[in-house]
Every structure is written in structure tokens, then in C-alpha cells.
Coordinates of C-alpha atoms in Angstrom, one line a residue:
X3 CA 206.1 107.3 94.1
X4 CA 208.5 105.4 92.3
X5 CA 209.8 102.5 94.3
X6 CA 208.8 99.7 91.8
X7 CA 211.4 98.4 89.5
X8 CA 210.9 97.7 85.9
X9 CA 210.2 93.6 85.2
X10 CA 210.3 93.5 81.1
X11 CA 208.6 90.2 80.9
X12 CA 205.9 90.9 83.3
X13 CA 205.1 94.0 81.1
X14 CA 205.1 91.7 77.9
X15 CA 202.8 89.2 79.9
X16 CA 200.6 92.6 80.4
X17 CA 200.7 93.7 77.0
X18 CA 199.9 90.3 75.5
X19 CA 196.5 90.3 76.9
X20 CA 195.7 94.1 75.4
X21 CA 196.6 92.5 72.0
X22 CA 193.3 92.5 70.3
X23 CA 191.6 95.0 72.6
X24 CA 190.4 98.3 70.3
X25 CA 191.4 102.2 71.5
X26 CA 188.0 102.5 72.9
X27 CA 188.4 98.9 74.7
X28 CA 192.2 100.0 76.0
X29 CA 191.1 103.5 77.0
X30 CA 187.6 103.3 78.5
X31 CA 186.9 106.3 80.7
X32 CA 184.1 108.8 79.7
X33 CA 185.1 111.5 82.5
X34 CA 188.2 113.0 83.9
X35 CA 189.0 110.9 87.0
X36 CA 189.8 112.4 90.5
X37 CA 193.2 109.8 90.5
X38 CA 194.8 111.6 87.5
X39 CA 192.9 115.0 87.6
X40 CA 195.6 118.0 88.0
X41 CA 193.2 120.0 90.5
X42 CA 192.9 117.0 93.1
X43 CA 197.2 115.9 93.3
X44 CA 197.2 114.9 97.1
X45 CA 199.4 117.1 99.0
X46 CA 199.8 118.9 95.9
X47 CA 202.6 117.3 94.0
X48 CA 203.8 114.3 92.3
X49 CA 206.8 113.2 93.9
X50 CA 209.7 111.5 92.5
X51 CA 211.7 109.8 95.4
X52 CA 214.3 107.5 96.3
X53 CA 213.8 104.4 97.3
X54 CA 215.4 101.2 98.1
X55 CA 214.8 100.1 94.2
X56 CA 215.4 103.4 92.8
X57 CA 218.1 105.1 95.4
X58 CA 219.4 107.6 92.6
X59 CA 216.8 108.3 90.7
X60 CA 215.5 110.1 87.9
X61 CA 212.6 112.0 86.8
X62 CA 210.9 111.7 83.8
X63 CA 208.3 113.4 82.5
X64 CA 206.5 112.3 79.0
X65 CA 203.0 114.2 78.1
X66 CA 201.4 113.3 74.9
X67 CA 199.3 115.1 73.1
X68 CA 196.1 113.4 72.7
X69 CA 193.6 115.2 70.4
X70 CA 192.3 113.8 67.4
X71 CA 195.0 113.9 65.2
X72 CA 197.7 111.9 68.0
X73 CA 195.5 109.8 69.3
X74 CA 197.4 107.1 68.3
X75 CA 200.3 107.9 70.3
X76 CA 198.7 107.1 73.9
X77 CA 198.0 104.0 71.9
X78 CA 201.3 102.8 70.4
X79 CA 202.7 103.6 74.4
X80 CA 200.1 101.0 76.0
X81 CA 200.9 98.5 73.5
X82 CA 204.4 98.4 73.0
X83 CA 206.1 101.5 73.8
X84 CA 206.6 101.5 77.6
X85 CA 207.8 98.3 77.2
X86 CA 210.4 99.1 74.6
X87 CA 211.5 102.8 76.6
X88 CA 212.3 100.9 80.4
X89 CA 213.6 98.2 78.1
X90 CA 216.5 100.6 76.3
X91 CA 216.7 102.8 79.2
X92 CA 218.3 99.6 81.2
X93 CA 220.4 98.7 78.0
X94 CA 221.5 101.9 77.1
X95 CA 222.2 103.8 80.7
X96 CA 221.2 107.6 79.4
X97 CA 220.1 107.9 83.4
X98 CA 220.0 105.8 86.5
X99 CA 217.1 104.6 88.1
X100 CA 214.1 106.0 86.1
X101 CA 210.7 106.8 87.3
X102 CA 208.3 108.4 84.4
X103 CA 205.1 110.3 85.1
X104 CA 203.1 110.4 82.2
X105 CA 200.4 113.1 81.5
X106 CA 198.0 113.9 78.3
X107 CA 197.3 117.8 77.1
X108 CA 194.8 118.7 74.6
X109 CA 193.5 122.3 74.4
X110 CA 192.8 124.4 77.2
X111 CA 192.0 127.9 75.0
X112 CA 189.6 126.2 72.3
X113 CA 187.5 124.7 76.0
X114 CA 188.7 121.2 75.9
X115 CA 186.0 119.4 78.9
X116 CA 189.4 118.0 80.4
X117 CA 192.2 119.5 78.7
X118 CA 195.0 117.7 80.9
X119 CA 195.2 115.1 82.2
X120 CA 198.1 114.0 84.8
X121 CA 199.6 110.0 86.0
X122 CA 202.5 109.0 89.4
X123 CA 205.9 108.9 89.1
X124 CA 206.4 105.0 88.3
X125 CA 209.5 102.7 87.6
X126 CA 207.4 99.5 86.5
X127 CA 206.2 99.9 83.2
X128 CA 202.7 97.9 83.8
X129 CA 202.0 100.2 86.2
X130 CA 202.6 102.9 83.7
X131 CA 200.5 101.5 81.3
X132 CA 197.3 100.9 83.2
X133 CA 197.4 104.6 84.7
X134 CA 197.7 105.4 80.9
X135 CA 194.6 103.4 80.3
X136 CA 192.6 106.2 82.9
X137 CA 193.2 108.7 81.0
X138 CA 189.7 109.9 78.9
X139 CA 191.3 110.7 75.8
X140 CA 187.9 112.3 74.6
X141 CA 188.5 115.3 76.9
X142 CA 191.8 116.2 74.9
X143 CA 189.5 116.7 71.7
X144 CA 191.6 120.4 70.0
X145 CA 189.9 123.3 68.4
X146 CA 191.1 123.4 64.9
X147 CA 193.0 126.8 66.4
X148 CA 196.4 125.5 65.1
X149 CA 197.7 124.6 68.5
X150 CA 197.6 122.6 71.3
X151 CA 198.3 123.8 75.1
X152 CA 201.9 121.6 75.9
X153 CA 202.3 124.5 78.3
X154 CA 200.2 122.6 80.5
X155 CA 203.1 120.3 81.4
X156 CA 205.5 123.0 81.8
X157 CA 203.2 124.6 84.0
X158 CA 202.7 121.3 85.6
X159 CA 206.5 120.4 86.2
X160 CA 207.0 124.2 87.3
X161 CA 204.3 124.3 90.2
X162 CA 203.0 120.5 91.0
X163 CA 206.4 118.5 91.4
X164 CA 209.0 117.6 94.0
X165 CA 212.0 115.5 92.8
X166 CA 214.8 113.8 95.5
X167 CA 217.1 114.0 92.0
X168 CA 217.1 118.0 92.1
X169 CA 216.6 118.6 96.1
X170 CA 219.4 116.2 96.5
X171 CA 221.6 116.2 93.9
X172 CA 220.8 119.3 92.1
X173 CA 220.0 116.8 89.2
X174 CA 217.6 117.9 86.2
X175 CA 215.0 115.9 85.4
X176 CA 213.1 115.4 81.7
X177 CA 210.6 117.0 80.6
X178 CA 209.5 115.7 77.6
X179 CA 206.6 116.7 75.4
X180 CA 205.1 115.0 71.8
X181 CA 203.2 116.2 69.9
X182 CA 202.4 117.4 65.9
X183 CA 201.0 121.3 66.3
X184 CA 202.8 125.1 67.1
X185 CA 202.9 125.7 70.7
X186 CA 200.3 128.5 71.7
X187 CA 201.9 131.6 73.0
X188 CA 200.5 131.9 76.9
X189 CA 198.2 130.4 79.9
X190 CA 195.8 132.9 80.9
X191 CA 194.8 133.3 84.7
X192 CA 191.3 131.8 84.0
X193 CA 192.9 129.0 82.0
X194 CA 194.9 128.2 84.9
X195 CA 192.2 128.1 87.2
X196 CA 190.4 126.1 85.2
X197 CA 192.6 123.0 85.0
X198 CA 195.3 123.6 87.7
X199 CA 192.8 125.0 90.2
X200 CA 195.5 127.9 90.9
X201 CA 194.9 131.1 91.5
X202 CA 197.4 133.3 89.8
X203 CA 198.3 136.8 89.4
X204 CA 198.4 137.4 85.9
X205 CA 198.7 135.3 82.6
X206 CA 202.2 133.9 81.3
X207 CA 203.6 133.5 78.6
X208 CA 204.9 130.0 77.3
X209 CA 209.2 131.9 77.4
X210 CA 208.5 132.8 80.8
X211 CA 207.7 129.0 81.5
X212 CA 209.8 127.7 79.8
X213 CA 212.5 130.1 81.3
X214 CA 211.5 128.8 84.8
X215 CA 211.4 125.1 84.7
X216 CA 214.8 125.0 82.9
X217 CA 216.0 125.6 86.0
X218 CA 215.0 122.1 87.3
X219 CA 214.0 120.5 84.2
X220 CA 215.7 119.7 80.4
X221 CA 212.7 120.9 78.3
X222 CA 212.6 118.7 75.1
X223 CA 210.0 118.7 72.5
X224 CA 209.4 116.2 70.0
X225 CA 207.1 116.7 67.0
X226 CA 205.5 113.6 65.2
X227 CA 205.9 114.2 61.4
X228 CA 203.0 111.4 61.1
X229 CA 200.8 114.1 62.7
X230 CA 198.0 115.1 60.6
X231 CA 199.1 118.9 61.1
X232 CA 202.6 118.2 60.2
X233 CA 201.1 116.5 57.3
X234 CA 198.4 119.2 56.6
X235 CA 200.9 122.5 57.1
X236 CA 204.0 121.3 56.3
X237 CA 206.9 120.0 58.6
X238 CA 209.0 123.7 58.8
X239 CA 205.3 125.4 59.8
X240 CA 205.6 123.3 63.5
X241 CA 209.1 122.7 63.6
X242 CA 210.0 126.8 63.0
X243 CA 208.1 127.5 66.7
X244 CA 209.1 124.9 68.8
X245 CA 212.7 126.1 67.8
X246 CA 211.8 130.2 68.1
X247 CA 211.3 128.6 71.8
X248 CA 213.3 125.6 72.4
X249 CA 216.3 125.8 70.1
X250 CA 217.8 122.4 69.2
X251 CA 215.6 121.0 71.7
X252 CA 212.7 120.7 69.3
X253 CA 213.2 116.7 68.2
X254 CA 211.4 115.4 64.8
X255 CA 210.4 111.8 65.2
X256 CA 209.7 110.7 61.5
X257 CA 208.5 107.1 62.4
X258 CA 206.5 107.0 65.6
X259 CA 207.1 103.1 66.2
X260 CA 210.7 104.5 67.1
X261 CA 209.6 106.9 69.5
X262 CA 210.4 105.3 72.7
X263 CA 214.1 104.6 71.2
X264 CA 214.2 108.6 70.2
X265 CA 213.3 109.5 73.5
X266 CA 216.1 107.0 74.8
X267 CA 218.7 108.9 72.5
X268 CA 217.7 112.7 73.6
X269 CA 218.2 111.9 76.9
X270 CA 222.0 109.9 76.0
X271 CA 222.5 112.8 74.2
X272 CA 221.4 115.4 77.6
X273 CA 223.3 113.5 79.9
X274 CA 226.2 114.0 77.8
X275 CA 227.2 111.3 75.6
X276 CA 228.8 111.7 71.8
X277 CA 225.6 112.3 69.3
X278 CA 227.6 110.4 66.5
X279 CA 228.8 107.5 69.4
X280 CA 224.8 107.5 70.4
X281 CA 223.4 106.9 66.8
X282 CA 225.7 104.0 66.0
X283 CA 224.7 102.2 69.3
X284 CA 221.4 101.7 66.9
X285 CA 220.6 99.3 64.1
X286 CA 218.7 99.4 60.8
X287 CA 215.8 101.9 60.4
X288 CA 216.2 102.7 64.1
X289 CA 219.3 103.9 63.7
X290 CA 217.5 106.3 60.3
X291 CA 214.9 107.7 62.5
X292 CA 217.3 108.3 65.3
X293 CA 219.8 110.1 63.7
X294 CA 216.9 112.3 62.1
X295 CA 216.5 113.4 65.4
X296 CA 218.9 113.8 67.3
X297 CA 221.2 114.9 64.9
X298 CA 221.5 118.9 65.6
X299 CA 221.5 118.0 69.4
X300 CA 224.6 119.9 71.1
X301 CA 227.0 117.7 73.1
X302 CA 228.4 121.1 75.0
X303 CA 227.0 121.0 78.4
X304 CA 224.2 119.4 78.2
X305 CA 224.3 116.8 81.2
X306 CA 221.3 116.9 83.6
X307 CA 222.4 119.7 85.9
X308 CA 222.8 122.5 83.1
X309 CA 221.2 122.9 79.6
X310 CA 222.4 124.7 77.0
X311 CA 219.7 126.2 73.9

């Protein structure tokens, strides 16, 4: 997939006409779909390829969490926030050619009905947007168990993609999840059946993914301080275990109207560019909630073929 290009003014065009639509009214499905369920993938994988639009391109991968308390997130992105991510992707340059696959997690362990939920490599951010709209955000509902299952997504890049960037160029891709709860601690063989379809050997733990996919992937978290978790447990209670795992790499994103511009200045930041150069490419309260975030990044090695923790 992937061989669209990004048209910022057919997207606006798109977006104008969701403007008074509610959450229920943007996302409207009461089942998980066959099209974006992560047992049915055709073939397999999602494939990130070059194309005539898109000859060197690059993977992204953005999966929200979308219980209860984030809800809002899956939102803000159909509104205005794919717009505004292809829009300073193409301004800024952190990566060429970018096709993003988006996918939603909610809670495997506490029985979520449809605990992930998984979209096509696009570059055309209308496209984007009305794949986002098939996701049934009532299947990600959590379990008050004080964590959500982002493994999902690392399981996810691990087993159910191919990328041209890697195969080709031995070029990392971005794997970038949101959310505002501690990651849980493993994916057990059932769990994996369950959602994936796979049948597996034995359970693994969330190090041992995360171990894996860095291989091909730059694993970044970022946490929403607006999260009602983050709000309920404190800021250092979510933040101290995304570290434990990802170092650095675990982002805090204190305004979530910013959040496509963060996600544009991790990735400057991974593909190797100056994290004091990055925040002053930004204006106003932008630039505040940028520099929140990004600010303990590393700018040793950390382009797309090698990351650093």
C-alpha cells in the first residue's frame, strides 16, 4: 500500500464536512470489521512499498490507545490531526516519502471484545482518516487493571509487516505508540491467539518484544498527560515504566492538540537532527509542548538504521 500522495487541501475539503459530526457519528461501527481485523491481514502483512509517488519511502506506524479515558485521541486525529502531521512532515523533512498505518489497542488481559484493531500503509491523509473512522472504538473499552496492552503493536510490527525501507535500504521505520497508562508486562499464548490468530510457543514478555522489533523499527512511546490515568496516578507513576523499558524514548505530550507536531519532532530528532536546532524550528505554545518532549531525546546515533536507549 502506500502509493497515494498526501493532497493538504483535499484533506481540509474532507475534514470540513466532519465538522459538526459527534464521536459516535465520526466513528460508527458496532463490530470489529474483517478490513481492519488483525486475524484476517491478506497475505498476512501490511506492506509498506515503493512506488512511483513514494519511491523512498517510509514506514510509520502510530497506534492509539483508545479506551475510555483516550478516546478523544482517535478523535482529535480525524478532525485535524492527520492533516496537521502530513502537513509538517512535508515542511519539516524528518523522513522522505511517508506512508502511516494506523492501529487502535485497548486491553487484551482485562477481555477487551476487540482489543486491536489494525489500518494500510497510506500516504494520503483522507484515506487515513476514513480507515480511522472503521475502527469500533467500543471494542477497546480497558479493565480498570492499570494498563493497557500497547504490546499489541509491537507484536504487530514484529510478525504482520514487510517494509521496502528495511529490505531495501536497511532503513528503520517508526513505531510509535500514545497512550496515558503503564505498559503491562507480557502477551500470553492464548492472548495471542486470541487477537493475532497465531499460534505460539510460549508467552513473551513486553523486553523480549521490544528487543526484537528494534531491530527493524525505532520504538517510541508517547504518554498524554491529559490522560485521565496520568491525571488520576500521577505523571512519574506512567512515565517511570515506559522508561524502565524504553529509556528516553518514552515522550510526554502535555497538550494533545500538539501531538501530531510532537510526533513530527521525535522523528527529526531519530533521524538525527540537533534537539535544540529542532525545537526552535517551532513557534509559540508549540514550541512549549515540544520542547517538553523531546527535550531528553539523545542526538548520538539515533538516525533510522540504528537506535540508541
Amino acid at each position: 500500500m502506500g502509493g497515494s500522495s498526501f493532497d493538504y487541501g483535499q484533506y481540509t475539503t474532507y475534514t470540513k464536512s466532519k465538522t459538526t459530526a459527534t464521536r459516535d457519528e465520526l466513528f460508527t461501527s458496532s463490530q470489529l470489521l474483517d478490513e481492519v481485523n488483525p486475524a484476517k491481514i491478506k497475505n498476512g502483512y501490511r506492506e509498506a512499498c515503493d512506488s512511483t509517488d513514494n519511491p523512498n519511502s517510509t514506514p510509520v506506524i502510530i497506534s492509539l490507545d483508545a479506551t475510555g479515558s483516550m478516546g478523544f485521541i482517535p478523535e482529535y486525529m480525524v478532525r485535524t490531526g492527520l492533516g496537521e502531521l502530513f502537513k509538517n512532515i512535508y515542511d519539516h523533512k524528518p523522513v522522505s516519502d511517508p506512508q502511516v498505518l494506523f492501529s487502535i489497542y485497548g486491553d487484551v488481559i482485562a477481555g477487551d471484545p476487540a482489543p486491536f484493531g489494525v489500518g494500510q500503509f497510506e500516504s494520503q491523509a483522507d484515506l487515513l482518516t476514513a480507515g480511522l473512522e472503521k475502527f469500533w472504538l467500543g471494542g477497546c473499552r480497558g479493565g480498570g487493571n492499570g494498563f493497557e496492552t500497547g504490546s499489541l503493536a509491537y507484536y504487530f510490527a514484529l510478525n504482520k509487516t514487510k517494509t521496502d525501507a528495511f529490505t531495501k535500504r536497511g532503513q528503520k521505520g517508526f513505531l510509535i505508540t500514545i497512550g496515558d497508562e503503564p505498559p503491562e508486562t507480557s502477551l500470553s499464548i492464548a492472548n495471542i491467539k486470541k487477537v493475532f490468530g497465531d499460534e505460539i510457543e510460549s508467552d513473551i514478555t513486553f523486553v523480549q518484544m521490544i528487543e526484537q522489533v528494534s531491530r527493524t523499527w525505532i520504538p517510541i512511546h508517547i504518554i498524554i498527560e491529559e490522560g485521565s490515568h496520568v491525571r488520576g496516578y500521577g505523571l512519574d507513576a506512567v512515565k517511570g515504566p515506559w522508561t524502565e523499558l524504553l529509556g528516553p524514548n518514552a515522550i510526554v505530550c502535555s497538550d494533545h492538540t500538539k501531538l501530531a507536531e510532537v510526533i513530527v519532532a521525535v522523528m527529526e530528532v531519530k533521524s538525527g537532527k540537533d534537539v535544540n536546532t529542532v525545537i526552535n524550528n517551532w513557534d509559540g505554545s508549540t514550541k512549549v509542548a515540544i520542547a517538553k518532549a523531546i527535550g531528553s531525546l539523545s542526538t548520538v546515533g539515533n538516525d533510522t538504521t540504528s537506535i540508541v536507549f
